[in-house]
Amino acid sequence: AQSVTQPDIHITVSEGASLELRCNYSYGATPYLFWYVQSPGQGLQLLLKYFSGDTLVQGIKGFEAEFKRSQSSFNLRKPSVHWSDAAEYFCAVDSGAGSYQLTFGKGTKLSVIP
Amino acid sequence: SAVISQKPSRDICQRGTSLTIQCQVDSQVTMMFWYRQQPGQSLTLIATANQGSEATYESGFVIDKFPISRPNLTFSTLTVSNMSPEDSSIYLCSVYTPSEGNEQFFGPGTRLTVL
């Protein structure tokens, strides 16, 4: 079965600093990969997704992620963090076997200090 | 993109009672799912709600505890039965339809507290 690891439970960055959130997955083939953001009291919003093709994908709100097959990673990045980016970020994998059932990582909580 | 609403948005319930959560989508969707997010935890898939047939449950979840209905392509309910404090979680429904580029859309969630 697939699994997703987000090794950082909580990250604090200064506003304007760059950000990288780590995500590693375990799956035999190339999965569909997603990053979601959950703001306090809100549902999940999709930031970006990777299915195939270009390994660097662009998302909303200035986020990007890079798929690295050799490292089984799909890290999320943003060059300059805004205070409004403070939220919980979840990496998820879909086995792509037609089930469309997502397996989520435990999440990384991002705090932004002014 | 699909717009999803859930009712209730939150509730506080007594041990041993049951709560039914509704999920309404503004368009017909192929697949609907129910997830649980326990306090401070990630999301765990409970089941796939199948239109016109019994839901498909993930390991660790059973129909007697979490009965699910899906009478049409825009609506589903999840019941949390015989509740205990361990059922205190956020319950989210999500939908998927191929025309939306394999994206799953999530509802705002129902925050359940069991006393």
PDB file of C-alpha atoms in Angstrom:
ATOM      1  CA  ALA A   1       0.000   0.000   0.000  1.00  0.00           C
ATOM      2  CA  GLN A   2       1.128   3.508  -0.677  1.00  0.00           C
ATOM      3  CA  SER A   3       2.236   5.827   2.102  1.00  0.00           C
ATOM      4  CA  VAL A   4       3.165   9.474   2.423  1.00  0.00           C
ATOM      5  CA  THR A   5       5.689  10.934   4.837  1.00  0.00           C
ATOM      6  CA  GLN A   6       5.921  14.568   5.769  1.00  0.00           C
ATOM      7  CA  PRO A   7       8.897  14.651   8.121  1.00  0.00           C
ATOM      8  CA  ASP A   8       8.332  18.175   9.400  1.00  0.00           C
ATOM      9  CA  ILE A   9       5.431  18.532  11.807  1.00  0.00           C
ATOM     10  CA  HIS A  10       5.821  22.273  12.303  1.00  0.00           C
ATOM     11  CA  ILE A  11       7.851  24.890  10.453  1.00  0.00           C
ATOM     12  CA  THR A  12       8.234  28.546  11.290  1.00  0.00           C
ATOM     13  CA  VAL A  13       9.506  31.032   8.736  1.00  0.00           C
ATOM     14  CA  SER A  14       9.774  34.770   8.572  1.00  0.00           C
ATOM     15  CA  GLU A  15       7.568  36.659   6.181  1.00  0.00           C
ATOM     16  CA  GLY A  16       9.405  37.120   2.904  1.00  0.00           C
ATOM     17  CA  ALA A  17      11.649  34.134   3.440  1.00  0.00           C
ATOM     18  CA  SER A  18      11.643  31.119   1.170  1.00  0.00           C
ATOM     19  CA  LEU A  19       9.857  27.916   2.069  1.00  0.00           C
ATOM     20  CA  GLU A  20      10.278  24.248   1.321  1.00  0.00           C
ATOM     21  CA  LEU A  21       7.961  21.588   2.711  1.00  0.00           C
ATOM     22  CA  ARG A  22       9.100  18.015   2.304  1.00  0.00           C
ATOM     23  CA  CYS A  23       7.053  15.079   1.124  1.00  0.00           C
ATOM     24  CA  ASN A  24       8.192  11.524   0.434  1.00  0.00           C
ATOM     25  CA  TYR A  25       5.958   8.802  -0.901  1.00  0.00           C
ATOM     26  CA  SER A  26       6.106   5.071  -1.140  1.00  0.00           C
ATOM     27  CA  TYR A  27       4.572   3.512  -4.207  1.00  0.00           C
ATOM     28  CA  GLY A  28       5.738   1.080  -6.843  1.00  0.00           C
ATOM     29  CA  ALA A  29       4.793   3.084  -9.903  1.00  0.00           C
ATOM     30  CA  THR A  30       4.480   6.788 -10.579  1.00  0.00           C
ATOM     31  CA  PRO A  31       1.583   8.007  -8.504  1.00  0.00           C
ATOM     32  CA  TYR A  32      -0.597  11.033  -8.853  1.00  0.00           C
ATOM     33  CA  LEU A  33       0.674  13.557  -6.292  1.00  0.00           C
ATOM     34  CA  PHE A  34      -1.087  16.467  -4.679  1.00  0.00           C
ATOM     35  CA  TRP A  35      -0.492  19.266  -2.226  1.00  0.00           C
ATOM     36  CA  TYR A  36      -3.456  20.624  -0.287  1.00  0.00           C
ATOM     37  CA  VAL A  37      -3.668  23.522   2.140  1.00  0.00           C
ATOM     38  CA  GLN A  38      -6.032  23.723   5.084  1.00  0.00           C
ATOM     39  CA  SER A  39      -6.504  27.067   6.773  1.00  0.00           C
ATOM     40  CA  PRO A  40      -7.923  27.153  10.302  1.00  0.00           C
ATOM     41  CA  GLY A  41     -11.581  26.201  10.240  1.00  0.00           C
ATOM     42  CA  GLN A  42     -11.533  25.719   6.485  1.00  0.00           C
ATOM     43  CA  GLY A  43     -11.759  22.774   4.158  1.00  0.00           C
ATOM     44  CA  LEU A  44      -8.937  21.597   1.959  1.00  0.00           C
ATOM     45  CA  GLN A  45      -7.874  23.561  -1.089  1.00  0.00           C
ATOM     46  CA  LEU A  46      -5.767  22.064  -3.836  1.00  0.00           C
ATOM     47  CA  LEU A  47      -2.494  23.932  -4.388  1.00  0.00           C
ATOM     48  CA  LEU A  48      -1.101  21.821  -7.210  1.00  0.00           C
ATOM     49  CA  LYS A  49      -0.928  18.340  -8.640  1.00  0.00           C
ATOM     50  CA  TYR A  50       1.412  16.125 -10.635  1.00  0.00           C
ATOM     51  CA  PHE A  51       0.317  13.353 -12.938  1.00  0.00           C
ATOM     52  CA  SER A  52       3.029  13.132 -15.577  1.00  0.00           C
ATOM     53  CA  GLY A  53       5.244  15.247 -17.812  1.00  0.00           C
ATOM     54  CA  ASP A  54       7.204  18.223 -16.578  1.00  0.00           C
ATOM     55  CA  THR A  55       8.462  17.403 -13.099  1.00  0.00           C
ATOM     56  CA  LEU A  56       8.225  21.008 -11.941  1.00  0.00           C
ATOM     57  CA  VAL A  57       4.612  22.002 -11.487  1.00  0.00           C
ATOM     58  CA  GLN A  58       3.203  25.391 -10.757  1.00  0.00           C
ATOM     59  CA  GLY A  59       0.239  25.929  -8.511  1.00  0.00           C
ATOM     60  CA  ILE A  60      -1.887  28.631  -7.070  1.00  0.00           C
ATOM     61  CA  LYS A  61      -0.728  31.317  -4.645  1.00  0.00           C
ATOM     62  CA  GLY A  62       2.825  31.243  -6.016  1.00  0.00           C
ATOM     63  CA  PHE A  63       3.571  27.667  -4.943  1.00  0.00           C
ATOM     64  CA  GLU A  64       5.486  25.123  -6.975  1.00  0.00           C
ATOM     65  CA  ALA A  65       6.538  21.541  -6.413  1.00  0.00           C
ATOM     66  CA  GLU A  66       9.120  19.287  -7.985  1.00  0.00           C
ATOM     67  CA  PHE A  67       8.666  15.569  -8.526  1.00  0.00           C
ATOM     68  CA  LYS A  68      11.901  13.621  -8.119  1.00  0.00           C
ATOM     69  CA  ARG A  69      11.429   9.969  -8.948  1.00  0.00           C
ATOM     70  CA  SER A  70      14.902   8.968  -7.756  1.00  0.00           C
ATOM     71  CA  GLN A  71      14.175  10.376  -4.315  1.00  0.00           C
ATOM     72  CA  SER A  72      10.465   9.501  -4.219  1.00  0.00           C
ATOM     73  CA  SER A  73       9.865  13.099  -3.266  1.00  0.00           C
ATOM     74  CA  PHE A  74       7.439  15.848  -4.121  1.00  0.00           C
ATOM     75  CA  ASN A  75       8.571  18.896  -2.169  1.00  0.00           C
ATOM     76  CA  LEU A  76       6.559  22.094  -2.079  1.00  0.00           C
ATOM     77  CA  ARG A  77       8.301  25.439  -2.438  1.00  0.00           C
ATOM     78  CA  LYS A  78       7.542  29.110  -2.374  1.00  0.00           C
ATOM     79  CA  PRO A  79      10.191  31.796  -2.904  1.00  0.00           C
ATOM     80  CA  SER A  80       8.658  34.393  -0.607  1.00  0.00           C
ATOM     81  CA  VAL A  81       6.173  33.536   2.116  1.00  0.00           C
ATOM     82  CA  HIS A  82       3.284  35.813   3.029  1.00  0.00           C
ATOM     83  CA  TRP A  83       1.627  35.952   6.428  1.00  0.00           C
ATOM     84  CA  SER A  84      -1.542  34.593   4.846  1.00  0.00           C
ATOM     85  CA  ASP A  85       0.290  31.365   3.980  1.00  0.00           C
ATOM     86  CA  ALA A  86       0.134  30.283   7.619  1.00  0.00           C
ATOM     87  CA  ALA A  87      -1.856  27.056   7.495  1.00  0.00           C
ATOM     88  CA  GLU A  88      -1.533  23.291   7.495  1.00  0.00           C
ATOM     89  CA  TYR A  89      -0.180  21.675   4.361  1.00  0.00           C
ATOM     90  CA  PHE A  90      -0.910  18.121   3.322  1.00  0.00           C
ATOM     91  CA  CYS A  91       0.800  16.028   0.714  1.00  0.00           C
ATOM     92  CA  ALA A  92      -1.327  13.264  -0.785  1.00  0.00           C
ATOM     93  CA  VAL A  93      -0.911  10.401  -3.211  1.00  0.00           C
ATOM     94  CA  ASP A  94      -3.398   8.633  -5.425  1.00  0.00           C
ATOM     95  CA  SER A  95      -2.321   5.229  -6.592  1.00  0.00           C
ATOM     96  CA  GLY A  96      -3.795   6.059  -9.966  1.00  0.00           C
ATOM     97  CA  ALA A  97      -5.336   2.651 -10.222  1.00  0.00           C
ATOM     98  CA  GLY A  98      -8.718   4.139 -10.870  1.00  0.00           C
ATOM     99  CA  SER A  99      -9.758   4.287  -7.265  1.00  0.00           C
ATOM    100  CA  TYR A 100      -9.095   8.033  -6.840  1.00  0.00           C
ATOM    101  CA  GLN A 101      -8.718   7.410  -3.142  1.00  0.00           C
ATOM    102  CA  LEU A 102      -6.151   9.679  -1.572  1.00  0.00           C
ATOM    103  CA  THR A 103      -3.606   8.748   1.067  1.00  0.00           C
ATOM    104  CA  PHE A 104      -2.508  11.788   3.031  1.00  0.00           C
ATOM    105  CA  GLY A 105       0.625  12.602   4.934  1.00  0.00           C
ATOM    106  CA  LYS A 106       0.313  13.768   8.525  1.00  0.00           C
ATOM    107  CA  GLY A 107       0.645  17.380   7.493  1.00  0.00           C
ATOM    108  CA  THR A 108       3.052  20.230   8.172  1.00  0.00           C
ATOM    109  CA  LYS A 109       1.876  23.220  10.102  1.00  0.00           C
ATOM    110  CA  LEU A 110       3.380  26.452   8.809  1.00  0.00           C
ATOM    111  CA  SER A 111       3.704  29.475  11.046  1.00  0.00           C
ATOM    112  CA  VAL A 112       4.794  32.828   9.636  1.00  0.00           C
ATOM    113  CA  ILE A 113       6.382  35.479  11.798  1.00  0.00           C
ATOM    114  CA  PRO A 114       6.410  39.122  10.752  1.00  0.00           C
TER     115      PRO A 114
ATOM    116  CA  SER B   1     -15.114  23.445  -9.897  1.00  0.00           C
ATOM    117  CA  ALA B   2     -17.610  21.659  -7.702  1.00  0.00           C
ATOM    118  CA  VAL B   3     -19.068  23.504  -4.749  1.00  0.00           C
ATOM    119  CA  ILE B   4     -19.731  21.296  -1.758  1.00  0.00           C
ATOM    120  CA  SER B   5     -21.745  22.047   1.333  1.00  0.00           C
ATOM    121  CA  GLN B   6     -21.974  20.023   4.501  1.00  0.00           C
ATOM    122  CA  LYS B   7     -24.543  20.062   7.265  1.00  0.00           C
ATOM    123  CA  PRO B   8     -24.156  20.510  10.125  1.00  0.00           C
ATOM    124  CA  SER B   9     -20.927  22.486  10.194  1.00  0.00           C
ATOM    125  CA  ARG B  10     -20.380  21.440  13.792  1.00  0.00           C
ATOM    126  CA  ASP B  11     -22.186  19.616  16.552  1.00  0.00           C
ATOM    127  CA  ILE B  12     -21.738  18.510  20.128  1.00  0.00           C
ATOM    128  CA  CYS B  13     -23.298  15.146  20.870  1.00  0.00           C
ATOM    129  CA  GLN B  14     -23.743  12.829  23.799  1.00  0.00           C
ATOM    130  CA  ARG B  15     -22.144   9.436  24.040  1.00  0.00           C
ATOM    131  CA  GLY B  16     -24.308   6.668  22.606  1.00  0.00           C
ATOM    132  CA  THR B  17     -26.253   8.842  20.199  1.00  0.00           C
ATOM    133  CA  SER B  18     -25.978   9.039  16.410  1.00  0.00           C
ATOM    134  CA  LEU B  19     -25.415  11.943  14.042  1.00  0.00           C
ATOM    135  CA  THR B  20     -26.110  12.120  10.324  1.00  0.00           C
ATOM    136  CA  ILE B  21     -23.943  14.417   8.238  1.00  0.00           C
ATOM    137  CA  GLN B  22     -25.135  15.600   4.854  1.00  0.00           C
ATOM    138  CA  CYS B  23     -23.014  16.392   1.832  1.00  0.00           C
ATOM    139  CA  GLN B  24     -24.534  18.296  -1.082  1.00  0.00           C
ATOM    140  CA  VAL B  25     -22.770  19.059  -4.367  1.00  0.00           C
ATOM    141  CA  ASP B  26     -23.869  21.670  -6.870  1.00  0.00           C
ATOM    142  CA  SER B  27     -23.298  19.360  -9.840  1.00  0.00           C
ATOM    143  CA  GLN B  28     -23.412  15.675 -10.638  1.00  0.00           C
ATOM    144  CA  VAL B  29     -20.190  13.940  -9.702  1.00  0.00           C
ATOM    145  CA  THR B  30     -18.825  10.514 -10.429  1.00  0.00           C
ATOM    146  CA  MET B  31     -17.420   9.631  -7.055  1.00  0.00           C
ATOM    147  CA  MET B  32     -17.950  10.769  -3.493  1.00  0.00           C
ATOM    148  CA  PHE B  33     -15.796   9.951  -0.509  1.00  0.00           C
ATOM    149  CA  TRP B  34     -15.929  10.410   3.231  1.00  0.00           C
ATOM    150  CA  TYR B  35     -12.808  11.195   5.256  1.00  0.00           C
ATOM    151  CA  ARG B  36     -12.142  11.543   8.956  1.00  0.00           C
ATOM    152  CA  GLN B  37      -9.613  13.952  10.433  1.00  0.00           C
ATOM    153  CA  GLN B  38      -8.980  13.259  14.091  1.00  0.00           C
ATOM    154  CA  PRO B  39      -7.640  16.105  16.244  1.00  0.00           C
ATOM    155  CA  GLY B  40      -4.150  17.041  15.160  1.00  0.00           C
ATOM    156  CA  GLN B  41      -4.059  14.230  12.631  1.00  0.00           C
ATOM    157  CA  SER B  42      -4.210  13.788   8.914  1.00  0.00           C
ATOM    158  CA  LEU B  43      -7.163  12.684   6.849  1.00  0.00           C
ATOM    159  CA  THR B  44      -8.135   9.050   6.703  1.00  0.00           C
ATOM    160  CA  LEU B  45     -10.486   7.660   4.102  1.00  0.00           C
ATOM    161  CA  ILE B  46     -13.564   6.077   5.641  1.00  0.00           C
ATOM    162  CA  ALA B  47     -15.386   4.891   2.540  1.00  0.00           C
ATOM    163  CA  THR B  48     -16.384   5.493  -1.033  1.00  0.00           C
ATOM    164  CA  ALA B  49     -20.060   6.348  -1.359  1.00  0.00           C
ATOM    165  CA  ASN B  50     -21.476   4.462  -4.336  1.00  0.00           C
ATOM    166  CA  GLN B  51     -24.606   5.676  -6.030  1.00  0.00           C
ATOM    167  CA  GLY B  52     -27.278   3.011  -5.973  1.00  0.00           C
ATOM    168  CA  SER B  53     -25.248   0.427  -4.086  1.00  0.00           C
ATOM    169  CA  GLU B  54     -23.574  -0.172  -0.751  1.00  0.00           C
ATOM    170  CA  ALA B  55     -20.581   1.961   0.165  1.00  0.00           C
ATOM    171  CA  THR B  56     -17.083   0.529  -0.024  1.00  0.00           C
ATOM    172  CA  TYR B  57     -15.364   0.747   3.361  1.00  0.00           C
ATOM    173  CA  GLU B  58     -11.678   0.993   4.118  1.00  0.00           C
ATOM    174  CA  SER B  59      -9.963  -1.242   6.604  1.00  0.00           C
ATOM    175  CA  GLY B  60     -10.963  -0.364  10.128  1.00  0.00           C
ATOM    176  CA  PHE B  61     -14.322   1.127   9.201  1.00  0.00           C
ATOM    177  CA  VAL B  62     -17.586  -0.835   9.161  1.00  0.00           C
ATOM    178  CA  ILE B  63     -21.065  -0.179   7.895  1.00  0.00           C
ATOM    179  CA  ASP B  64     -22.722  -0.657  11.277  1.00  0.00           C
ATOM    180  CA  LYS B  65     -20.680   2.190  12.724  1.00  0.00           C
ATOM    181  CA  PHE B  66     -20.623   4.471   9.680  1.00  0.00           C
ATOM    182  CA  PRO B  67     -23.654   3.797   7.487  1.00  0.00           C
ATOM    183  CA  ILE B  68     -23.540   5.782   4.263  1.00  0.00           C
ATOM    184  CA  SER B  69     -26.208   6.597   1.741  1.00  0.00           C
ATOM    185  CA  ARG B  70     -25.916   8.019  -1.742  1.00  0.00           C
ATOM    186  CA  PRO B  71     -29.349   8.249  -3.338  1.00  0.00           C
ATOM    187  CA  ASN B  72     -28.222  10.301  -6.354  1.00  0.00           C
ATOM    188  CA  LEU B  73     -25.184  11.879  -8.008  1.00  0.00           C
ATOM    189  CA  THR B  74     -25.235  15.076  -5.937  1.00  0.00           C
ATOM    190  CA  PHE B  75     -25.970  13.977  -2.375  1.00  0.00           C
ATOM    191  CA  SER B  76     -24.633  11.655   0.296  1.00  0.00           C
ATOM    192  CA  THR B  77     -24.978  11.151   4.023  1.00  0.00           C
ATOM    193  CA  LEU B  78     -22.655   9.689   6.621  1.00  0.00           C
ATOM    194  CA  THR B  79     -24.028   8.579   9.973  1.00  0.00           C
ATOM    195  CA  VAL B  80     -21.771   8.196  12.963  1.00  0.00           C
ATOM    196  CA  SER B  81     -23.550   5.642  15.132  1.00  0.00           C
ATOM    197  CA  ASN B  82     -23.402   4.914  18.844  1.00  0.00           C
ATOM    198  CA  MET B  83     -20.863   7.665  19.303  1.00  0.00           C
ATOM    199  CA  SER B  84     -18.030   7.692  21.805  1.00  0.00           C
ATOM    200  CA  PRO B  85     -15.512  10.463  22.577  1.00  0.00           C
ATOM    201  CA  GLU B  86     -13.069   8.731  20.224  1.00  0.00           C
ATOM    202  CA  ASP B  87     -15.362   9.690  17.340  1.00  0.00           C
ATOM    203  CA  SER B  88     -14.655  13.370  17.944  1.00  0.00           C
ATOM    204  CA  SER B  89     -13.216  14.457  14.618  1.00  0.00           C
ATOM    205  CA  ILE B  90     -13.756  16.546  11.559  1.00  0.00           C
ATOM    206  CA  TYR B  91     -15.645  14.605   8.911  1.00  0.00           C
ATOM    207  CA  LEU B  92     -15.164  15.721   5.331  1.00  0.00           C
ATOM    208  CA  CYS B  93     -16.771  14.657   2.129  1.00  0.00           C
ATOM    209  CA  SER B  94     -14.960  14.949  -1.152  1.00  0.00           C
ATOM    210  CA  VAL B  95     -16.002  14.535  -4.750  1.00  0.00           C
ATOM    211  CA  TYR B  96     -14.284  13.571  -7.919  1.00  0.00           C
ATOM    212  CA  THR B  97     -15.313  13.774 -11.519  1.00  0.00           C
ATOM    213  CA  PRO B  98     -13.112  13.101 -14.553  1.00  0.00           C
ATOM    214  CA  SER B  99     -14.082  16.335 -16.264  1.00  0.00           C
ATOM    215  CA  GLU B 100     -12.385  18.290 -13.488  1.00  0.00           C
ATOM    216  CA  GLY B 101      -8.883  17.057 -14.281  1.00  0.00           C
ATOM    217  CA  ASN B 102      -8.654  14.387 -11.613  1.00  0.00           C
ATOM    218  CA  GLU B 103      -8.983  16.928  -8.874  1.00  0.00           C
ATOM    219  CA  GLN B 104     -10.838  16.037  -5.728  1.00  0.00           C
ATOM    220  CA  PHE B 105     -12.821  18.833  -4.164  1.00  0.00           C
ATOM    221  CA  PHE B 106     -13.430  18.838  -0.442  1.00  0.00           C
ATOM    222  CA  GLY B 107     -16.313  20.094   1.573  1.00  0.00           C
ATOM    223  CA  PRO B 108     -15.766  22.449   4.520  1.00  0.00           C
ATOM    224  CA  GLY B 109     -16.096  19.618   7.004  1.00  0.00           C
ATOM    225  CA  THR B 110     -18.287  18.835   9.997  1.00  0.00           C
ATOM    226  CA  ARG B 111     -16.618  19.268  13.364  1.00  0.00           C
ATOM    227  CA  LEU B 112     -18.027  16.683  15.760  1.00  0.00           C
ATOM    228  CA  THR B 113     -17.437  16.678  19.499  1.00  0.00           C
ATOM    229  CA  VAL B 114     -18.698  13.751  21.549  1.00  0.00           C
ATOM    230  CA  LEU B 115     -19.027  14.207  25.284  1.00  0.00           C
TER     231      LEU B 115
END
